Short mmCIF file of C-alpha atoms in Angstrom, two decimals:
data_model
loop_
_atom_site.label_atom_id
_atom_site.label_comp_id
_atom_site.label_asym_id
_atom_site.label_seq_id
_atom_site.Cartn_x
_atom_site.Cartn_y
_atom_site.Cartn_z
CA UNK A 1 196.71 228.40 171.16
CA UNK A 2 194.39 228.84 168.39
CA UNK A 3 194.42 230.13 165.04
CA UNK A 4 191.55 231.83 163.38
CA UNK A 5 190.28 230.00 160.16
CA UNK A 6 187.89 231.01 157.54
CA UNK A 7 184.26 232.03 158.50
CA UNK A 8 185.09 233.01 161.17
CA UNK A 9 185.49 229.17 163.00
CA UNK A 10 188.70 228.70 165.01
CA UNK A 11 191.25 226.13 164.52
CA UNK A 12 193.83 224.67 166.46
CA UNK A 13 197.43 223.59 165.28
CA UNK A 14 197.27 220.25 166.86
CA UNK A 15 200.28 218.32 168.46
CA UNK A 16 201.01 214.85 169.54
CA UNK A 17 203.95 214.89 172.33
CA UNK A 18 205.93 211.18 171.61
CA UNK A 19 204.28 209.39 173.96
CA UNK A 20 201.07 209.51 171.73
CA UNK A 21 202.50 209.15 168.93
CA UNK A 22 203.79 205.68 169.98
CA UNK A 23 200.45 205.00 170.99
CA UNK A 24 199.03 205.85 167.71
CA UNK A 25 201.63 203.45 166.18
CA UNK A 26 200.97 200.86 168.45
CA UNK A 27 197.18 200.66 168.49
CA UNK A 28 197.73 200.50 164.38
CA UNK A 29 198.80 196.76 164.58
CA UNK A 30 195.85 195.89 166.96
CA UNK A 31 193.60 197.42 164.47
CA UNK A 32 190.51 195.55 163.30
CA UNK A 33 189.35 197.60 160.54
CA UNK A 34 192.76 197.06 158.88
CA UNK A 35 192.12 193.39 157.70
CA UNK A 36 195.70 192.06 157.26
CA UNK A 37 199.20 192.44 159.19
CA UNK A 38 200.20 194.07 155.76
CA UNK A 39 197.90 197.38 155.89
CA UNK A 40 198.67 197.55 159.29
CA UNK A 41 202.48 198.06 158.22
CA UNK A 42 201.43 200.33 156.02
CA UNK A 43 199.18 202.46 158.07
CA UNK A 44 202.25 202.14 160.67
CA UNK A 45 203.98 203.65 158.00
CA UNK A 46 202.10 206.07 157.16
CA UNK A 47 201.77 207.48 160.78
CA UNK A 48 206.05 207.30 160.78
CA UNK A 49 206.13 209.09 157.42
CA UNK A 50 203.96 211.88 158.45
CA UNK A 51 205.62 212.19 162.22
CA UNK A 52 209.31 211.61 161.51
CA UNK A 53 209.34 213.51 157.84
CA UNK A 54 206.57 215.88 158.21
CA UNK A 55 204.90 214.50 154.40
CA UNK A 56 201.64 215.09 154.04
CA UNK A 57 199.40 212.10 153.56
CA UNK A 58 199.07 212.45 149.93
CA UNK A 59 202.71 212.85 149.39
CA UNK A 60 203.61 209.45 152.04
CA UNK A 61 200.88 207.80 150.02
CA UNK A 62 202.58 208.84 146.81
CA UNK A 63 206.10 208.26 147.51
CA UNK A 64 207.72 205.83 145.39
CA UNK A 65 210.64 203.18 146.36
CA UNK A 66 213.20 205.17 144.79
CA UNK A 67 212.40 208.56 147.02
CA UNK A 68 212.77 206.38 150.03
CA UNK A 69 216.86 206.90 150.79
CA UNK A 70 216.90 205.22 154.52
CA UNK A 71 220.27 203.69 154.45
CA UNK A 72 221.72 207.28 153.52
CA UNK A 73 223.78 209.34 155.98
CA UNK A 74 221.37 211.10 156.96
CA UNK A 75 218.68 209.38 155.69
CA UNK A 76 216.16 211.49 153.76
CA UNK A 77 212.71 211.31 151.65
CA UNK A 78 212.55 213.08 148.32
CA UNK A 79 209.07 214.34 147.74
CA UNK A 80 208.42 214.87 144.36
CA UNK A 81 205.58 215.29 141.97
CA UNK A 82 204.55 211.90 140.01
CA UNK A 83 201.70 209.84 138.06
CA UNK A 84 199.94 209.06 141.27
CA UNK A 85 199.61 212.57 142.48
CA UNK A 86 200.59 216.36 142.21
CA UNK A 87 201.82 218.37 144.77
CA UNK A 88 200.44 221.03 146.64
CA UNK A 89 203.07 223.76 145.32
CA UNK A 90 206.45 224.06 143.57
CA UNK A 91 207.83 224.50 147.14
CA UNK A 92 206.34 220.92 148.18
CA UNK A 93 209.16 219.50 145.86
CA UNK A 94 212.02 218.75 148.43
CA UNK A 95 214.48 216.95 150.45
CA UNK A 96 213.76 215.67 154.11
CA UNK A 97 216.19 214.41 156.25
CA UNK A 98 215.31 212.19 159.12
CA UNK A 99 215.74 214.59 162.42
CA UNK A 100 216.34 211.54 165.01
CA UNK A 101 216.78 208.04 164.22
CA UNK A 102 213.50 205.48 163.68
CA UNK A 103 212.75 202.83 165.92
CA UNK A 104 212.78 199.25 165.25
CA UNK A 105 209.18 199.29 165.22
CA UNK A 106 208.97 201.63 162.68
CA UNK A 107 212.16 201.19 160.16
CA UNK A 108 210.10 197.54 160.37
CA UNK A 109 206.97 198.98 158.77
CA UNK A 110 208.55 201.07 155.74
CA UNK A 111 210.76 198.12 155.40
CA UNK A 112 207.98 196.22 154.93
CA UNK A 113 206.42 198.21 152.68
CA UNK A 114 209.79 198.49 150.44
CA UNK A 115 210.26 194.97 150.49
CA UNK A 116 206.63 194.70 149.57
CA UNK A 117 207.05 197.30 146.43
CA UNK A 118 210.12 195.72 145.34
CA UNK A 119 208.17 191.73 145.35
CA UNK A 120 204.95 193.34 143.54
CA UNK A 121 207.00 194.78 140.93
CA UNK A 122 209.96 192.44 140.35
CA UNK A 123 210.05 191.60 136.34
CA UNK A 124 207.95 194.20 135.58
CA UNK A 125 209.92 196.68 133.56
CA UNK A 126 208.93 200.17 133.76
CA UNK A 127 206.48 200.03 136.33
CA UNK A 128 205.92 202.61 138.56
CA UNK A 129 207.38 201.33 142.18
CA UNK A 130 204.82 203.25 144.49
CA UNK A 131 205.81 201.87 148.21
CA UNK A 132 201.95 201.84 148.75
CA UNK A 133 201.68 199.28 146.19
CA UNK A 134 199.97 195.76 146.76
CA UNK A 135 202.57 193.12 147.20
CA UNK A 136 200.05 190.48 145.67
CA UNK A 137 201.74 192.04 141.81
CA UNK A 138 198.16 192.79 140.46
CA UNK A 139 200.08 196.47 140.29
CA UNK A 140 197.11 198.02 141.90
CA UNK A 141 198.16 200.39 145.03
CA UNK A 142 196.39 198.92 148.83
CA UNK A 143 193.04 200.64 149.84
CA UNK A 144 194.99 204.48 150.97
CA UNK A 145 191.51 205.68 151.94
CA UNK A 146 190.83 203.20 154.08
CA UNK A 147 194.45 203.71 155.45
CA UNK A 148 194.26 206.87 155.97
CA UNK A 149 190.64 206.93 157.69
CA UNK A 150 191.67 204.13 159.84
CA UNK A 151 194.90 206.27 160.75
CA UNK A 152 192.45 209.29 161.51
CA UNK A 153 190.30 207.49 163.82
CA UNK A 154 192.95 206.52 165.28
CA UNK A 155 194.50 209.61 166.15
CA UNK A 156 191.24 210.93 167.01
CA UNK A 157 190.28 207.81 169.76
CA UNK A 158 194.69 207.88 171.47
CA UNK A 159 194.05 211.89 171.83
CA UNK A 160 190.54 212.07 172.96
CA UNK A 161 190.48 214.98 170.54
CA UNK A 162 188.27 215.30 167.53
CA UNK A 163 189.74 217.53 165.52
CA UNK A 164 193.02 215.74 165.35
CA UNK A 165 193.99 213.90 162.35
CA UNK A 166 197.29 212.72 160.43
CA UNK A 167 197.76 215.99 159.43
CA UNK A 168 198.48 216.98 162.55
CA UNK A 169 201.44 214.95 162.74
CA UNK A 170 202.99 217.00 160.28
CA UNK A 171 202.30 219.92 162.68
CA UNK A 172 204.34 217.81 165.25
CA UNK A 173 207.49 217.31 163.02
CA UNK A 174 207.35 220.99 162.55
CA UNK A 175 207.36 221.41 166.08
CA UNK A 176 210.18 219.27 167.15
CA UNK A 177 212.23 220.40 164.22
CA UNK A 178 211.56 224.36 165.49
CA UNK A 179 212.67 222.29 169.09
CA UNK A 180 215.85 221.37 167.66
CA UNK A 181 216.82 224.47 166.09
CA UNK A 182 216.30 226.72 168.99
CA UNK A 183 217.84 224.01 171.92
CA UNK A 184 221.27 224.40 169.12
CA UNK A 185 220.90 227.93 169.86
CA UNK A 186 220.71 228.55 166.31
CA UNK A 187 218.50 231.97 166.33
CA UNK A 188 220.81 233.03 169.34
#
């Protein structure tokens, strides 16, 4: 179904069933563009951030080791506001649990990036611990643009659709999470 958009153009919710989202996560570490097995843990996740926990890219790209709570029964993601960006609304301030448990392949790449985070910042009191962060401890954050355009593309080449993006896989967490709710027979 569509929706209608301003002047007057149509737009389309998007959604990317599980099987393309694997694919999407798998083409990420055969990924040219991304230049070192590093960024392609972090574009993997990325893509898991935005699927599993329904962040927007700016928030994933944001998110801090210390908002990362993985180990946690559930685990969850805090997304809050910080230094490295603002949030859409006071509403974007919240809690997300996970809604089914991650994959090896993809508890690997925020792992990684954690690890990463935690290496680049280690004796460096005070410093902001942004999980996008360069491991190499210059304290400068990896390329996100190109991360995120790379993701994008990406999406775009798996689906065949143009108009798909990482934003989209937001609109799939929504969807599976409305999934869940009405197969409990929550609403009735």
């Amino acid at each position: 179904f569509a929706l209608p958009a301003k002047k007057g153009r149509v737009r389309a919710p998007g959604y990317l069933h599980e099987r393309l989202y694997r694919h999407v996560l798998n083409d990420v570490r055969r990924c040219a563009s991304l230049e070192t097995a590093y960024l392609r843990a972090a574009a993997q996740a990325l893509v898991v951030l935005a699927y599993r926990f329904g962040l927007r890219g700016s928030e994933a790209l944001g998110l801090q080791v210390d908002d990362c709570h993985l180990d946690a029964t559930p685990p969850w993601i805090s997304v809050q506001k910080n230094r490295l960006r603002d949030l859409k609304s006071p509403a974007a301030r919240r809690t997300v649990p996970l809604l089914t448990r991650l994959r090896p392949v993809e508890r690997k790449a925020i792992d990684r990036l954690l690890s990463g985070a935690m290496h680049a910042t280690a004796g460096v009191t005070g410093a902001p611990r942004y999980l996008f962060l360069d491991p190499r401890g210059a304290g400068e954050m990896l390329d996100r643009g190109l991360i995120k355009r790379t993701v994008n593309a990406l999406i775009k080449e798996v689906t065949g659709q143009p108009h798909l993006s990482l934003h989209h896989l937001r609109h799939s967490f929504a969807c599976k999470a409305w999934e869940g709710v009405e197969n409990a027979g929550v609403l009735g």
